[in-house]
Amino acid sequence: MIYIAMATGFLLILIGFYGALTNRNLLRMIVAFSIADTGVNLVIISVGYLPGRTAPILDTTVTAAAAATRIIDPVPQALVLTAIVIGVGITALMLAYALKLYEKKRTLDIAKFTELKW
Amino acid sequence: MTGKSMIKRFLALLLLAGIGAMFASLLLAYVPDTDLNFTARYYAENTASDIGAANIVTAIIVTYRGLDTLGEVTVLFLASGIVGLVLSFGRKRDSTPRNLVPVGELLTTASQHLAPVIMLLGVYVFVNGHLTPGGGFQGGAIIASGMLLLLLSDPLKRFSHTLIATVESFSGIAYIALGLIGLVLAGGFLDSRILPNGILGELISAGAIPLIYSLIGLKVGAEFSSMLTSLSETEDL
């Protein structure tokens, strides 16, 4: 189970990189980055998983005394929560810049933006 | 397909094969832990008695690593500010109304009925952040998704920037103020133990965590909403 989640995460990262490297449309590249971002999050979450354990929330079945032997690692989950939110901010920034670039050149083709090419 | 783009695609695939090989070696060598590591064990054993939050992830985010969360909210604030700044450059003020395709009865009616419920769900999620999965960031995102639904049903709708900015500033200042109160009354900056811990698993428990997380929820919701409105208010290209 843990390997399925981790392998899916790595696969999503590769799909995202492939999309970002081969697509020339800015919007498609942004979608590809989002996919790679999701893959990274999935890998981090799966690292914190311990077989046979449950979510880090205390209740009547997972009591505070037994927590250390019943729950999975909560730290990667807290990290991924941060990463998701920052990912949204990055995506919004990329979209805003893409919009501005389109306004300037009337195209979303990355090959048409040659100002920084040497 | 031309020869040049073929070469580019081949190089991209070569690079991906390299990265894929690295990932595969990581995956094959990975052995899941059987026990919590030192840090996780500390959180698991001490959250209930120290912080009183049923959701350990929330305890980490709001109290143990509260400073990081403040930084995260700041990053989000910067992102939404830069989105607004970038999009406002060269914006034409005297724009003619856009001719838009009508959105349809179904979406209009559904958004009128669903948007308040979605926002209520967002509030529920961040108020219960210390008990159930969820919290300020998730609740804020849900509130913003209600805003997105309203914008989808009526793209020309204009939300009050003053209201969004007021909510954002108020929640930001109150968040910092609560953190400073923690400096005086409890163990340090953003310490949630300025209020009694209460009984584990009840709505009013875990010290100031519900308060802090609600403020974070409002702030995140306002930030996402301001990004959405900035993007929706760009002129037709």
mmCIF file of C-alpha atoms in Angstrom:
data_model
loop_
_atom_site.group_PDB
_atom_site.id
_atom_site.type_symbol
_atom_site.label_atom_id
_atom_site.label_comp_id
_atom_site.label_asym_id
_atom_site.label_seq_id
_atom_site.Cartn_x
_atom_site.Cartn_y
_atom_site.Cartn_z
ATOM 1 C CA MET A 1 0.000 0.000 0.000
ATOM 2 C CA ILE A 2 2.713 2.424 1.019
ATOM 3 C CA TYR A 3 4.692 1.540 -2.098
ATOM 4 C CA ILE A 4 1.664 2.193 -4.323
ATOM 5 C CA ALA A 5 1.253 5.696 -2.865
ATOM 6 C CA MET A 6 4.973 6.413 -3.141
ATOM 7 C CA ALA A 7 5.281 5.036 -6.682
ATOM 8 C CA THR A 8 2.240 7.086 -7.748
ATOM 9 C CA GLY A 9 3.847 10.173 -6.257
ATOM 10 C CA PHE A 10 7.127 9.602 -8.113
ATOM 11 C CA LEU A 11 5.180 8.888 -11.322
ATOM 12 C CA LEU A 12 3.229 12.136 -10.946
ATOM 13 C CA ILE A 13 6.503 14.039 -10.494
ATOM 14 C CA LEU A 14 7.864 12.488 -13.698
ATOM 15 C CA ILE A 15 4.628 13.221 -15.605
ATOM 16 C CA GLY A 16 4.776 16.815 -14.373
ATOM 17 C CA PHE A 17 8.428 17.222 -15.418
ATOM 18 C CA TYR A 18 7.692 15.682 -18.816
ATOM 19 C CA GLY A 19 4.798 18.071 -19.338
ATOM 20 C CA ALA A 20 6.839 21.088 -18.262
ATOM 21 C CA LEU A 21 9.761 20.134 -20.517
ATOM 22 C CA THR A 22 7.879 19.239 -23.691
ATOM 23 C CA ASN A 23 4.928 21.647 -23.707
ATOM 24 C CA ARG A 24 5.481 25.099 -25.095
ATOM 25 C CA ASN A 25 2.198 26.581 -23.937
ATOM 26 C CA LEU A 26 2.598 28.487 -20.663
ATOM 27 C CA LEU A 27 -0.754 27.338 -19.275
ATOM 28 C CA ARG A 28 0.084 23.704 -19.943
ATOM 29 C CA MET A 29 3.433 24.184 -18.205
ATOM 30 C CA ILE A 30 1.647 25.603 -15.156
ATOM 31 C CA VAL A 31 -0.679 22.586 -15.078
ATOM 32 C CA ALA A 32 2.380 20.331 -15.356
ATOM 33 C CA PHE A 33 4.055 22.071 -12.421
ATOM 34 C CA SER A 34 0.901 21.581 -10.357
ATOM 35 C CA ILE A 35 0.935 17.859 -11.156
ATOM 36 C CA ALA A 36 4.587 17.565 -10.119
ATOM 37 C CA ASP A 37 3.746 19.496 -6.929
ATOM 38 C CA THR A 38 0.988 17.000 -6.115
ATOM 39 C CA GLY A 39 3.429 14.150 -6.682
ATOM 40 C CA VAL A 40 5.953 15.622 -4.223
ATOM 41 C CA ASN A 41 3.210 16.006 -1.611
ATOM 42 C CA LEU A 42 2.111 12.402 -2.109
ATOM 43 C CA VAL A 43 5.685 11.130 -1.641
ATOM 44 C CA ILE A 44 6.187 13.137 1.572
ATOM 45 C CA ILE A 45 2.856 11.915 2.980
ATOM 46 C CA SER A 46 3.707 8.286 2.172
ATOM 47 C CA VAL A 47 7.060 8.599 3.989
ATOM 48 C CA GLY A 48 5.185 9.365 7.202
ATOM 49 C CA TYR A 49 2.954 6.321 6.909
ATOM 50 C CA LEU A 50 3.580 3.387 9.205
ATOM 51 C CA PRO A 51 1.913 0.077 8.343
ATOM 52 C CA GLY A 52 -1.070 -0.842 10.504
ATOM 53 C CA ARG A 53 -1.461 2.544 12.142
ATOM 54 C CA THR A 54 -4.102 5.247 11.972
ATOM 55 C CA ALA A 55 -4.444 9.014 11.551
ATOM 56 C CA PRO A 56 -2.876 11.259 14.247
ATOM 57 C CA ILE A 57 -6.179 12.283 15.824
ATOM 58 C CA LEU A 58 -6.950 11.353 19.409
ATOM 59 C CA ASP A 59 -10.397 10.002 20.330
ATOM 60 C CA THR A 60 -11.894 7.105 22.233
ATOM 61 C CA THR A 61 -10.189 4.438 20.115
ATOM 62 C CA VAL A 62 -6.807 6.161 19.956
ATOM 63 C CA THR A 63 -6.313 7.354 23.510
ATOM 64 C CA ALA A 64 -3.613 9.795 24.507
ATOM 65 C CA ALA A 65 -1.772 7.080 26.431
ATOM 66 C CA ALA A 66 -1.648 4.677 23.485
ATOM 67 C CA ALA A 67 -1.012 7.348 20.857
ATOM 68 C CA ALA A 68 2.698 6.640 20.413
ATOM 69 C CA THR A 69 1.993 3.083 19.289
ATOM 70 C CA ARG A 70 -1.197 3.721 17.312
ATOM 71 C CA ILE A 71 -0.679 6.789 15.122
ATOM 72 C CA ILE A 72 1.380 7.537 12.020
ATOM 73 C CA ASP A 73 4.002 10.269 11.886
ATOM 74 C CA PRO A 74 2.185 13.652 12.072
ATOM 75 C CA VAL A 75 5.195 15.748 11.023
ATOM 76 C CA PRO A 76 5.090 15.021 7.247
ATOM 77 C CA GLN A 77 1.371 15.801 7.281
ATOM 78 C CA ALA A 78 2.021 19.210 8.829
ATOM 79 C CA LEU A 79 4.771 19.806 6.258
ATOM 80 C CA VAL A 80 2.520 18.865 3.350
ATOM 81 C CA LEU A 81 -0.236 21.136 4.638
ATOM 82 C CA THR A 82 2.258 23.974 4.375
ATOM 83 C CA ALA A 83 3.452 22.806 0.964
ATOM 84 C CA ILE A 84 -0.077 22.655 -0.481
ATOM 85 C CA VAL A 85 -0.871 26.206 0.592
ATOM 86 C CA ILE A 86 2.413 27.563 -0.738
ATOM 87 C CA GLY A 87 1.778 25.591 -3.946
ATOM 88 C CA VAL A 88 -1.501 27.443 -4.429
ATOM 89 C CA GLY A 89 0.291 30.764 -3.969
ATOM 90 C CA ILE A 90 2.971 29.789 -6.513
ATOM 91 C CA THR A 91 0.333 28.666 -9.023
ATOM 92 C CA ALA A 92 -1.549 31.955 -8.655
ATOM 93 C CA LEU A 93 1.694 33.874 -9.192
ATOM 94 C CA MET A 94 2.548 31.834 -12.298
ATOM 95 C CA LEU A 95 -0.935 32.434 -13.700
ATOM 96 C CA ALA A 96 -0.670 36.177 -13.062
ATOM 97 C CA TYR A 97 2.704 36.334 -14.849
ATOM 98 C CA ALA A 98 1.364 34.216 -17.718
ATOM 99 C CA LEU A 99 -1.507 36.664 -18.091
ATOM 100 C CA LYS A 100 0.898 39.597 -18.174
ATOM 101 C CA LEU A 101 3.130 37.860 -20.732
ATOM 102 C CA TYR A 102 0.085 37.187 -22.897
ATOM 103 C CA GLU A 103 -0.890 40.829 -22.644
ATOM 104 C CA LYS A 104 2.549 41.856 -23.940
ATOM 105 C CA LYS A 105 3.016 39.372 -26.784
ATOM 106 C CA ARG A 106 -0.491 38.064 -27.478
ATOM 107 C CA THR A 107 0.829 34.531 -27.309
ATOM 108 C CA LEU A 108 1.363 31.859 -24.671
ATOM 109 C CA ASP A 109 4.079 30.055 -26.665
ATOM 110 C CA ILE A 110 7.230 30.011 -24.534
ATOM 111 C CA ALA A 111 9.441 29.830 -27.656
ATOM 112 C CA LYS A 112 8.257 33.311 -28.680
ATOM 113 C CA PHE A 113 9.731 34.873 -25.539
ATOM 114 C CA THR A 114 13.328 35.279 -26.645
ATOM 115 C CA GLU A 115 14.478 38.255 -24.568
ATOM 116 C CA LEU A 116 16.540 36.154 -22.164
ATOM 117 C CA LYS A 117 17.903 33.825 -24.832
ATOM 118 C CA TRP A 118 21.555 33.956 -25.700
ATOM 119 C CA MET B 1 7.526 17.204 -36.090
ATOM 120 C CA THR B 2 10.797 18.847 -37.022
ATOM 121 C CA GLY B 3 14.195 17.408 -36.269
ATOM 122 C CA LYS B 4 15.012 20.068 -33.676
ATOM 123 C CA SER B 5 11.950 19.401 -31.570
ATOM 124 C CA MET B 6 12.604 15.668 -31.886
ATOM 125 C CA ILE B 7 16.056 16.193 -30.380
ATOM 126 C CA LYS B 8 14.567 18.326 -27.608
ATOM 127 C CA ARG B 9 11.987 15.681 -26.816
ATOM 128 C CA PHE B 10 14.669 12.990 -26.808
ATOM 129 C CA LEU B 11 16.811 15.045 -24.393
ATOM 130 C CA ALA B 12 13.790 15.592 -22.150
ATOM 131 C CA LEU B 13 13.081 11.858 -22.094
ATOM 132 C CA LEU B 14 16.744 11.146 -21.345
ATOM 133 C CA LEU B 15 16.655 13.554 -18.394
ATOM 134 C CA LEU B 16 13.421 12.012 -17.148
ATOM 135 C CA ALA B 17 14.922 8.531 -17.434
ATOM 136 C CA GLY B 18 17.780 9.714 -15.202
ATOM 137 C CA ILE B 19 15.443 11.225 -12.625
ATOM 138 C CA GLY B 20 13.234 8.142 -12.862
ATOM 139 C CA ALA B 21 16.218 5.892 -12.122
ATOM 140 C CA MET B 22 17.001 7.981 -9.042
ATOM 141 C CA PHE B 23 13.388 7.748 -7.889
ATOM 142 C CA ALA B 24 13.335 3.989 -8.527
ATOM 143 C CA SER B 25 16.439 3.441 -6.385
ATOM 144 C CA LEU B 26 14.838 5.535 -3.605
ATOM 145 C CA LEU B 27 11.606 3.563 -3.879
ATOM 146 C CA LEU B 28 13.246 0.131 -3.930
ATOM 147 C CA ALA B 29 15.503 0.915 -0.969
ATOM 148 C CA TYR B 30 12.678 2.374 1.110
ATOM 149 C CA VAL B 31 11.693 0.463 4.215
ATOM 150 C CA PRO B 32 8.827 1.949 6.246
ATOM 151 C CA ASP B 33 9.584 2.637 9.893
ATOM 152 C CA THR B 34 7.987 0.395 12.452
ATOM 153 C CA ASP B 35 8.181 2.973 15.225
ATOM 154 C CA LEU B 36 7.728 6.713 15.421
ATOM 155 C CA ASN B 37 10.936 8.679 15.323
ATOM 156 C CA PHE B 38 12.055 10.854 18.220
ATOM 157 C CA THR B 39 10.211 14.044 17.240
ATOM 158 C CA ALA B 40 6.975 12.310 16.270
ATOM 159 C CA ARG B 41 7.030 10.307 19.494
ATOM 160 C CA TYR B 42 7.355 13.506 21.499
ATOM 161 C CA TYR B 43 4.360 15.026 19.735
ATOM 162 C CA ALA B 44 2.299 11.842 20.123
ATOM 163 C CA GLU B 45 3.009 11.535 23.826
ATOM 164 C CA ASN B 46 2.809 15.148 24.928
ATOM 165 C CA THR B 47 0.173 16.813 22.733
ATOM 166 C CA ALA B 48 -2.806 15.692 24.824
ATOM 167 C CA SER B 49 -1.336 16.804 28.143
ATOM 168 C CA ASP B 50 0.517 19.923 26.947
ATOM 169 C CA ILE B 51 -1.748 21.403 24.314
ATOM 170 C CA GLY B 52 -5.037 19.531 24.707
ATOM 171 C CA ALA B 53 -5.753 19.305 20.978
ATOM 172 C CA ALA B 54 -7.231 16.060 19.657
ATOM 173 C CA ASN B 55 -5.745 16.652 16.216
ATOM 174 C CA ILE B 56 -1.985 16.335 16.655
ATOM 175 C CA VAL B 57 -1.256 17.876 13.239
ATOM 176 C CA THR B 58 -3.117 21.008 14.336
ATOM 177 C CA ALA B 59 -1.150 21.131 17.581
ATOM 178 C CA ILE B 60 2.096 21.000 15.573
ATOM 179 C CA ILE B 61 1.002 23.655 13.089
ATOM 180 C CA VAL B 62 -0.573 26.145 15.483
ATOM 181 C CA THR B 63 1.483 25.783 18.636
ATOM 182 C CA TYR B 64 4.666 23.693 18.378
ATOM 183 C CA ARG B 65 5.625 25.213 15.013
ATOM 184 C CA GLY B 66 3.477 28.331 15.252
ATOM 185 C CA LEU B 67 6.242 30.588 14.021
ATOM 186 C CA ASP B 68 6.513 28.584 10.788
ATOM 187 C CA THR B 69 2.782 28.951 10.280
ATOM 188 C CA LEU B 70 3.087 32.693 10.744
ATOM 189 C CA GLY B 71 5.781 32.626 8.059
ATOM 190 C CA GLU B 72 3.552 30.550 5.816
ATOM 191 C CA VAL B 73 0.664 32.983 6.174
ATOM 192 C CA THR B 74 3.127 35.775 5.371
ATOM 193 C CA VAL B 75 4.268 33.994 2.207
ATOM 194 C CA LEU B 76 0.649 33.599 1.156
ATOM 195 C CA PHE B 77 -0.006 37.255 1.922
ATOM 196 C CA LEU B 78 2.991 38.242 -0.214
ATOM 197 C CA ALA B 79 1.816 35.996 -3.053
ATOM 198 C CA SER B 80 -1.666 37.501 -3.055
ATOM 199 C CA GLY B 81 -0.199 40.994 -2.812
ATOM 200 C CA ILE B 82 2.153 40.400 -5.751
ATOM 201 C CA VAL B 83 -0.670 38.893 -7.832
ATOM 202 C CA GLY B 84 -2.707 42.037 -7.207
ATOM 203 C CA LEU B 85 0.276 44.292 -7.945
ATOM 204 C CA VAL B 86 1.307 42.511 -11.155
ATOM 205 C CA LEU B 87 -2.235 42.423 -12.495
ATOM 206 C CA SER B 88 -2.979 46.043 -11.652
ATOM 207 C CA PHE B 89 -0.128 47.395 -13.845
ATOM 208 C CA GLY B 90 -1.526 48.936 -16.981
ATOM 209 C CA ARG B 91 -5.094 48.048 -16.186
ATOM 210 C CA LYS B 92 -7.516 50.036 -18.259
ATOM 211 C CA ARG B 93 -10.009 51.859 -16.082
ATOM 212 C CA ASP B 94 -12.586 52.869 -18.670
ATOM 213 C CA SER B 95 -13.307 49.428 -20.035
ATOM 214 C CA THR B 96 -16.430 48.611 -21.946
ATOM 215 C CA PRO B 97 -18.534 45.820 -20.473
ATOM 216 C CA ARG B 98 -17.612 42.441 -21.790
ATOM 217 C CA ASN B 99 -20.079 40.444 -23.822
ATOM 218 C CA LEU B 100 -20.091 37.113 -22.108
ATOM 219 C CA VAL B 101 -21.810 33.891 -22.963
ATOM 220 C CA PRO B 102 -24.726 33.409 -20.541
ATOM 221 C CA VAL B 103 -23.746 30.939 -17.845
ATOM 222 C CA GLY B 104 -26.986 29.031 -17.708
ATOM 223 C CA GLU B 105 -29.841 28.627 -15.285
ATOM 224 C CA LEU B 106 -28.415 25.569 -13.567
ATOM 225 C CA LEU B 107 -25.120 27.191 -12.492
ATOM 226 C CA THR B 108 -26.786 30.477 -11.494
ATOM 227 C CA THR B 109 -29.411 28.831 -9.291
ATOM 228 C CA ALA B 110 -27.010 26.292 -7.855
ATOM 229 C CA SER B 111 -24.416 28.906 -6.941
ATOM 230 C CA GLN B 112 -27.030 31.063 -5.198
ATOM 231 C CA HIS B 113 -28.075 28.158 -3.025
ATOM 232 C CA LEU B 114 -24.718 26.448 -2.589
ATOM 233 C CA ALA B 115 -22.347 29.355 -1.961
ATOM 234 C CA PRO B 116 -23.652 30.192 1.553
ATOM 235 C CA VAL B 117 -23.608 26.502 2.497
ATOM 236 C CA ILE B 118 -20.056 26.108 1.201
ATOM 237 C CA MET B 119 -18.918 29.121 3.213
ATOM 238 C CA LEU B 120 -20.640 27.736 6.298
ATOM 239 C CA LEU B 121 -18.784 24.455 5.765
ATOM 240 C CA GLY B 122 -15.543 26.426 5.555
ATOM 241 C CA VAL B 123 -16.282 28.078 8.905
ATOM 242 C CA TYR B 124 -17.161 24.685 10.403
ATOM 243 C CA VAL B 125 -13.887 23.209 9.158
ATOM 244 C CA PHE B 126 -11.703 25.918 10.689
ATOM 245 C CA VAL B 127 -13.619 26.162 13.962
ATOM 246 C CA ASN B 128 -13.220 22.383 14.440
ATOM 247 C CA GLY B 129 -9.591 22.376 13.306
ATOM 248 C CA HIS B 130 -8.303 21.105 16.662
ATOM 249 C CA LEU B 131 -10.729 18.141 16.723
ATOM 250 C CA THR B 132 -11.129 16.843 13.196
ATOM 251 C CA PRO B 133 -9.022 16.700 10.048
ATOM 252 C CA GLY B 134 -8.978 20.210 8.643
ATOM 253 C CA GLY B 135 -8.259 23.617 10.023
ATOM 254 C CA GLY B 136 -7.613 27.191 9.066
ATOM 255 C CA PHE B 137 -5.933 26.593 5.731
ATOM 256 C CA GLN B 138 -8.479 24.041 4.549
ATOM 257 C CA GLY B 139 -11.423 26.098 5.814
ATOM 258 C CA GLY B 140 -10.043 29.227 4.157
ATOM 259 C CA ALA B 141 -9.652 27.348 0.878
ATOM 260 C CA ILE B 142 -13.270 26.124 1.139
ATOM 261 C CA ILE B 143 -14.492 29.691 1.696
ATOM 262 C CA ALA B 144 -12.516 30.849 -1.332
ATOM 263 C CA SER B 145 -14.011 28.009 -3.394
ATOM 264 C CA GLY B 146 -17.461 29.404 -2.524
ATOM 265 C CA MET B 147 -16.250 32.755 -3.858
ATOM 266 C CA LEU B 148 -14.999 31.004 -6.985
ATOM 267 C CA LEU B 149 -18.446 29.472 -7.530
ATOM 268 C CA LEU B 150 -20.034 32.924 -7.268
ATOM 269 C CA LEU B 151 -17.501 34.292 -9.769
ATOM 270 C CA LEU B 152 -18.149 31.404 -12.163
ATOM 271 C CA SER B 153 -21.883 32.030 -12.131
ATOM 272 C CA ASP B 154 -21.408 35.766 -12.652
ATOM 273 C CA PRO B 155 -17.928 36.678 -13.981
ATOM 274 C CA LEU B 156 -18.750 40.392 -13.844
ATOM 275 C CA LYS B 157 -19.562 40.250 -10.153
ATOM 276 C CA ARG B 158 -17.405 42.611 -8.118
ATOM 277 C CA PHE B 159 -16.576 41.900 -4.519
ATOM 278 C CA SER B 160 -15.692 44.677 -2.127
ATOM 279 C CA HIS B 161 -11.926 44.988 -1.927
ATOM 280 C CA THR B 162 -12.301 47.037 1.221
ATOM 281 C CA LEU B 163 -14.162 44.205 2.945
ATOM 282 C CA ILE B 164 -11.595 41.594 1.881
ATOM 283 C CA ALA B 165 -8.687 43.829 2.916
ATOM 284 C CA THR B 166 -10.365 44.611 6.258
ATOM 285 C CA VAL B 167 -10.956 40.936 7.077
ATOM 286 C CA GLU B 168 -7.372 40.125 6.097
ATOM 287 C CA SER B 169 -5.793 42.939 8.104
ATOM 288 C CA PHE B 170 -7.962 42.362 11.149
ATOM 289 C CA SER B 171 -7.268 38.629 11.296
ATOM 290 C CA GLY B 172 -3.562 39.173 10.667
ATOM 291 C CA ILE B 173 -3.219 41.750 13.432
ATOM 292 C CA ALA B 174 -5.319 39.690 15.864
ATOM 293 C CA TYR B 175 -3.152 36.621 15.100
ATOM 294 C CA ILE B 176 0.042 38.527 15.948
ATOM 295 C CA ALA B 177 -1.622 40.045 19.028
ATOM 296 C CA LEU B 178 -2.570 36.574 20.308
ATOM 297 C CA GLY B 179 1.011 35.505 19.720
ATOM 298 C CA LEU B 180 2.304 38.460 21.739
ATOM 299 C CA ILE B 181 -0.158 37.731 24.553
ATOM 300 C CA GLY B 182 1.349 34.237 24.635
ATOM 301 C CA LEU B 183 4.726 35.864 25.181
ATOM 302 C CA VAL B 184 3.419 37.537 28.352
ATOM 303 C CA LEU B 185 0.956 35.016 29.793
ATOM 304 C CA ALA B 186 2.374 31.666 28.641
ATOM 305 C CA GLY B 187 5.625 30.067 27.564
ATOM 306 C CA GLY B 188 6.439 32.104 24.465
ATOM 307 C CA PHE B 189 5.406 33.665 21.203
ATOM 308 C CA LEU B 190 2.245 32.009 19.793
ATOM 309 C CA ASP B 191 1.889 29.723 22.811
ATOM 310 C CA SER B 192 -1.752 28.601 22.798
ATOM 311 C CA ARG B 193 -1.883 27.977 26.534
ATOM 312 C CA ILE B 194 -3.081 31.496 27.332
ATOM 313 C CA LEU B 195 -6.529 29.920 27.745
ATOM 314 C CA PRO B 196 -7.252 26.750 29.759
ATOM 315 C CA ASN B 197 -6.764 23.482 27.895
ATOM 316 C CA GLY B 198 -10.211 22.160 28.817
ATOM 317 C CA ILE B 199 -11.344 18.613 28.178
ATOM 318 C CA LEU B 200 -9.737 16.781 25.268
ATOM 319 C CA GLY B 201 -12.132 16.461 22.327
ATOM 320 C CA GLU B 202 -14.554 19.258 23.186
ATOM 321 C CA LEU B 203 -15.163 22.251 20.960
ATOM 322 C CA ILE B 204 -13.949 24.765 23.536
ATOM 323 C CA SER B 205 -10.643 23.207 24.453
ATOM 324 C CA ALA B 206 -6.983 23.258 23.456
ATOM 325 C CA GLY B 207 -6.389 26.770 24.754
ATOM 326 C CA ALA B 208 -6.277 29.456 22.091
ATOM 327 C CA ILE B 209 -5.972 27.014 19.167
ATOM 328 C CA PRO B 210 -9.600 27.373 17.939
ATOM 329 C CA LEU B 211 -9.223 31.155 18.113
ATOM 330 C CA ILE B 212 -5.874 31.233 16.319
ATOM 331 C CA TYR B 213 -6.962 28.727 13.676
ATOM 332 C CA SER B 214 -10.193 30.650 13.017
ATOM 333 C CA LEU B 215 -8.156 33.799 12.466
ATOM 334 C CA ILE B 216 -5.830 31.891 10.135
ATOM 335 C CA GLY B 217 -8.906 30.561 8.312
ATOM 336 C CA LEU B 218 -10.306 34.053 7.834
ATOM 337 C CA LYS B 219 -6.940 35.348 6.691
ATOM 338 C CA VAL B 220 -6.333 32.510 4.234
ATOM 339 C CA GLY B 221 -9.899 32.797 2.911
ATOM 340 C CA ALA B 222 -9.449 36.547 2.405
ATOM 341 C CA GLU B 223 -6.068 36.047 0.709
ATOM 342 C CA PHE B 224 -7.342 33.400 -1.708
ATOM 343 C CA SER B 225 -10.429 35.529 -2.389
ATOM 344 C CA SER B 226 -8.298 38.557 -3.158
ATOM 345 C CA MET B 227 -6.237 36.449 -5.604
ATOM 346 C CA LEU B 228 -9.440 35.242 -7.271
ATOM 347 C CA THR B 229 -10.942 38.707 -7.531
ATOM 348 C CA SER B 230 -7.661 40.159 -8.879
ATOM 349 C CA LEU B 231 -7.589 37.481 -11.557
ATOM 350 C CA SER B 232 -11.261 37.894 -12.417
ATOM 351 C CA GLU B 233 -11.009 41.661 -12.668
ATOM 352 C CA THR B 234 -8.368 41.625 -15.383
ATOM 353 C CA GLU B 235 -9.673 43.139 -18.573
ATOM 354 C CA ASP B 236 -10.578 41.100 -21.594
ATOM 355 C CA LEU B 237 -7.480 40.391 -23.603
#
